[in-house]
Amino acid sequence: MIAGLPDRNFWRGRRVLLTGHTGFKGAWLLFWLEAMGARVTGCSLSPDRPEALFSHLHAAERLASEIVDIRDPKGLAALVARTEPEVVLHLAAQSLVRRGYSEPHATFETNVSGTNNLLRAIAEVKSASALVVTTTDKVYRNCDDGRPFVETDPLGGHDPYSASKAACEMVVDGWRSRLADEGCAVATARAGNVIGGGDWAEDRLIPDAVRAWSSGRVLQVRRPDATRPWQHVLEPLRGYLVLAERLASGQDTAPAFNFGPRSESASVRKVLSLAAEQFGAVRTEFAETSQGPAEAHALALDPSLAETVLAVRGLWDLQQTVTLTAGWYRAFLAGRPARDLCEADLTACLDTVRRASMAGIR
């Protein structure tokens, strides 16, 4: 067993409930769990776009996939009772800041009430020993000074999405003791901004860039100097898996973990500059002033706790992360199967951790 890598022996044959499995991160995580032999039940809405990564990666015969809305307490409770999961990975969410402004009620209902429904069902069924609830780097009360947040910083949220995720953290706190009494350890996972192949969501930087550049259009960028802790999608997913193993083992752990990149936060402008180098002759127009509803200007995470407790340390710097991501999209648009591309990136992730372990670097 290599520190900082999921243990295949732990996951092989284990009953796992993965919510949000049809989303971008969920599809990648399901792909990894399948590769380790886990018995996964996916719980989510149907993919919201025909080109969704889930549709390219996962065949129905390999997966018990349930189309259940986590806002439906009866349907969700019935699913948990029927599947009796040993580990629950909760990724289902309304995860877009701008959609939070346009659909605030649905955002709070999904992220707060939906999480409450799930935790209640888990507490009643009593089969799970580990629960990881994913939130976001945006749960912190942010004064925009760029200081990296640590897990003990105050929570807050100046927009509906961020506030809903901070409230989700409070829901978890409210159930923590009851779940512990039923033998289930729970922790939240706060990840920085993820990029990687296969994300096609609206209002996300790389998908918007790929759509514009691949069709010869000019990419319009509304907040070019906003900074975020960018990381490849496989980075936080590795953290979620290792954290779940730690919780299931009964070892002492923290109630929340940041999962962030090796490098410092970088601007939207910098990320697009690196991506454009991979795509060639593309056109981008940067707004001179911030446009659209209010969003945090500066975000940064301190991932030291995950490095110390879980041995999960960032793999790739920003250049490597953007190169991997852009390479995935270019190859996919040229006709390479998504499954082959995801296998190659996952292999690169595993090999990088193994080499770092052999060199004595966490």
PDB file of C-alpha atoms in Angstrom, residues 111-213:
ATOM      1  CA  ASN A 111     -27.399  21.483  -1.401  1.00  0.00           C
ATOM      2  CA  VAL A 112     -28.985  21.828   2.038  1.00  0.00           C
ATOM      3  CA  SER A 113     -32.228  19.837   2.138  1.00  0.00           C
ATOM      4  CA  GLY A 114     -30.850  17.171  -0.196  1.00  0.00           C
ATOM      5  CA  THR A 115     -27.836  16.618   2.037  1.00  0.00           C
ATOM      6  CA  ASN A 116     -30.076  16.476   5.097  1.00  0.00           C
ATOM      7  CA  ASN A 117     -32.245  13.845   3.401  1.00  0.00           C
ATOM      8  CA  LEU A 118     -29.213  11.705   2.644  1.00  0.00           C
ATOM      9  CA  LEU A 119     -27.710  11.901   6.124  1.00  0.00           C
ATOM     10  CA  ARG A 120     -31.030  11.010   7.723  1.00  0.00           C
ATOM     11  CA  ALA A 121     -31.379   7.965   5.464  1.00  0.00           C
ATOM     12  CA  ILE A 122     -27.844   6.823   6.275  1.00  0.00           C
ATOM     13  CA  ALA A 123     -28.456   7.197  10.008  1.00  0.00           C
ATOM     14  CA  GLU A 124     -31.631   5.121   9.776  1.00  0.00           C
ATOM     15  CA  VAL A 125     -30.191   2.291   7.673  1.00  0.00           C
ATOM     16  CA  LYS A 126     -27.009   1.968   9.801  1.00  0.00           C
ATOM     17  CA  SER A 127     -24.959   0.105   7.168  1.00  0.00           C
ATOM     18  CA  ALA A 128     -22.298   2.724   6.369  1.00  0.00           C
ATOM     19  CA  SER A 129     -19.007   3.108   8.212  1.00  0.00           C
ATOM     20  CA  ALA A 130     -17.763   6.127   6.224  1.00  0.00           C
ATOM     21  CA  LEU A 131     -19.360   9.174   4.625  1.00  0.00           C
ATOM     22  CA  VAL A 132     -17.535  11.885   2.676  1.00  0.00           C
ATOM     23  CA  VAL A 133     -19.589  14.986   1.887  1.00  0.00           C
ATOM     24  CA  THR A 134     -18.039  17.235  -0.732  1.00  0.00           C
ATOM     25  CA  THR A 135     -18.554  20.973  -0.424  1.00  0.00           C
ATOM     26  CA  THR A 136     -16.267  23.637  -1.929  1.00  0.00           C
ATOM     27  CA  ASP A 137     -13.469  26.122  -1.338  1.00  0.00           C
ATOM     28  CA  LYS A 138     -16.203  28.777  -1.412  1.00  0.00           C
ATOM     29  CA  VAL A 139     -17.612  27.819   2.013  1.00  0.00           C
ATOM     30  CA  TYR A 140     -15.283  30.258   3.790  1.00  0.00           C
ATOM     31  CA  ARG A 141     -16.170  33.792   4.820  1.00  0.00           C
ATOM     32  CA  ASN A 142     -14.098  35.577   2.199  1.00  0.00           C
ATOM     33  CA  CYS A 143     -12.782  39.136   2.573  1.00  0.00           C
ATOM     34  CA  ASP A 144     -10.881  38.832  -0.754  1.00  0.00           C
ATOM     35  CA  ASP A 145      -7.411  39.358   0.738  1.00  0.00           C
ATOM     36  CA  GLY A 146      -6.045  36.219  -0.972  1.00  0.00           C
ATOM     37  CA  ARG A 147      -4.960  34.545   2.277  1.00  0.00           C
ATOM     38  CA  PRO A 148      -5.149  30.735   1.968  1.00  0.00           C
ATOM     39  CA  PHE A 149      -8.013  29.396   4.043  1.00  0.00           C
ATOM     40  CA  VAL A 150      -7.472  26.708   6.665  1.00  0.00           C
ATOM     41  CA  GLU A 151     -10.167  24.329   7.819  1.00  0.00           C
ATOM     42  CA  THR A 152     -10.811  26.181  11.090  1.00  0.00           C
ATOM     43  CA  ASP A 153     -11.536  29.530   9.400  1.00  0.00           C
ATOM     44  CA  PRO A 154     -15.104  30.878   9.737  1.00  0.00           C
ATOM     45  CA  LEU A 155     -17.629  29.744   7.171  1.00  0.00           C
ATOM     46  CA  GLY A 156     -19.809  32.141   5.232  1.00  0.00           C
ATOM     47  CA  GLY A 157     -20.910  32.863   1.678  1.00  0.00           C
ATOM     48  CA  HIS A 158     -21.715  36.062  -0.217  1.00  0.00           C
ATOM     49  CA  ASP A 159     -23.751  34.390  -2.973  1.00  0.00           C
ATOM     50  CA  PRO A 160     -26.498  31.740  -2.888  1.00  0.00           C
ATOM     51  CA  TYR A 161     -24.247  28.883  -4.013  1.00  0.00           C
ATOM     52  CA  SER A 162     -21.483  29.607  -1.494  1.00  0.00           C
ATOM     53  CA  ALA A 163     -23.988  30.167   1.304  1.00  0.00           C
ATOM     54  CA  SER A 164     -25.776  26.927   0.483  1.00  0.00           C
ATOM     55  CA  LYS A 165     -22.524  24.997   0.730  1.00  0.00           C
ATOM     56  CA  ALA A 166     -21.630  26.644   4.039  1.00  0.00           C
ATOM     57  CA  ALA A 167     -25.084  25.641   5.263  1.00  0.00           C
ATOM     58  CA  CYS A 168     -24.421  22.109   3.992  1.00  0.00           C
ATOM     59  CA  GLU A 169     -21.399  22.015   6.300  1.00  0.00           C
ATOM     60  CA  MET A 170     -23.692  22.922   9.211  1.00  0.00           C
ATOM     61  CA  VAL A 171     -26.082  20.114   8.256  1.00  0.00           C
ATOM     62  CA  VAL A 172     -23.190  17.673   8.478  1.00  0.00           C
ATOM     63  CA  ASP A 173     -22.240  19.039  11.899  1.00  0.00           C
ATOM     64  CA  GLY A 174     -25.819  18.569  13.019  1.00  0.00           C
ATOM     65  CA  TRP A 175     -25.797  14.865  12.102  1.00  0.00           C
ATOM     66  CA  ARG A 176     -22.206  14.044  13.089  1.00  0.00           C
ATOM     67  CA  SER A 177     -22.923  12.680  16.574  1.00  0.00           C
ATOM     68  CA  ARG A 178     -25.973  10.678  15.500  1.00  0.00           C
ATOM     69  CA  LEU A 179     -24.044   9.114  12.629  1.00  0.00           C
ATOM     70  CA  ALA A 180     -21.144   8.277  14.956  1.00  0.00           C
ATOM     71  CA  ASP A 181     -23.589   6.535  17.271  1.00  0.00           C
ATOM     72  CA  GLU A 182     -24.640   4.381  14.317  1.00  0.00           C
ATOM     73  CA  GLY A 183     -21.029   3.527  13.439  1.00  0.00           C
ATOM     74  CA  CYS A 184     -20.576   5.973  10.560  1.00  0.00           C
ATOM     75  CA  ALA A 185     -17.719   8.493  10.580  1.00  0.00           C
ATOM     76  CA  VAL A 186     -18.268  11.602   8.455  1.00  0.00           C
ATOM     77  CA  ALA A 187     -16.048  14.374   7.108  1.00  0.00           C
ATOM     78  CA  THR A 188     -16.459  17.161   4.585  1.00  0.00           C
ATOM     79  CA  ALA A 189     -14.087  17.726   1.677  1.00  0.00           C
ATOM     80  CA  ARG A 190     -13.485  21.280   0.436  1.00  0.00           C
ATOM     81  CA  ALA A 191     -11.838  21.211  -2.975  1.00  0.00           C
ATOM     82  CA  GLY A 192     -10.428  24.019  -5.047  1.00  0.00           C
ATOM     83  CA  ASN A 193     -11.482  24.653  -8.650  1.00  0.00           C
ATOM     84  CA  VAL A 194     -11.089  21.526 -10.755  1.00  0.00           C
ATOM     85  CA  ILE A 195     -10.316  21.230 -14.425  1.00  0.00           C
ATOM     86  CA  GLY A 196      -9.794  18.142 -16.542  1.00  0.00           C
ATOM     87  CA  GLY A 197     -11.031  16.379 -19.619  1.00  0.00           C
ATOM     88  CA  GLY A 198     -14.732  15.751 -20.063  1.00  0.00           C
ATOM     89  CA  ASP A 199     -16.288  18.760 -18.351  1.00  0.00           C
ATOM     90  CA  TRP A 200     -18.916  20.342 -20.595  1.00  0.00           C
ATOM     91  CA  ALA A 201     -20.858  22.444 -18.063  1.00  0.00           C
ATOM     92  CA  GLU A 202     -21.929  25.983 -18.887  1.00  0.00           C
ATOM     93  CA  ASP A 203     -20.195  28.887 -17.129  1.00  0.00           C
ATOM     94  CA  ARG A 204     -16.999  26.974 -16.434  1.00  0.00           C
ATOM     95  CA  LEU A 205     -13.753  28.303 -17.761  1.00  0.00           C
ATOM     96  CA  ILE A 206     -12.233  25.443 -19.722  1.00  0.00           C
ATOM     97  CA  PRO A 207     -15.492  24.057 -21.206  1.00  0.00           C
ATOM     98  CA  ASP A 208     -16.456  27.552 -22.360  1.00  0.00           C
ATOM     99  CA  ALA A 209     -12.986  28.014 -23.863  1.00  0.00           C
ATOM    100  CA  VAL A 210     -13.066  24.661 -25.664  1.00  0.00           C
ATOM    101  CA  ARG A 211     -16.508  25.356 -27.124  1.00  0.00           C
ATOM    102  CA  ALA A 212     -15.472  28.780 -28.380  1.00  0.00           C
ATOM    103  CA  TRP A 213     -12.028  27.896 -29.663  1.00  0.00           C
TER     104      TRP A 213
END
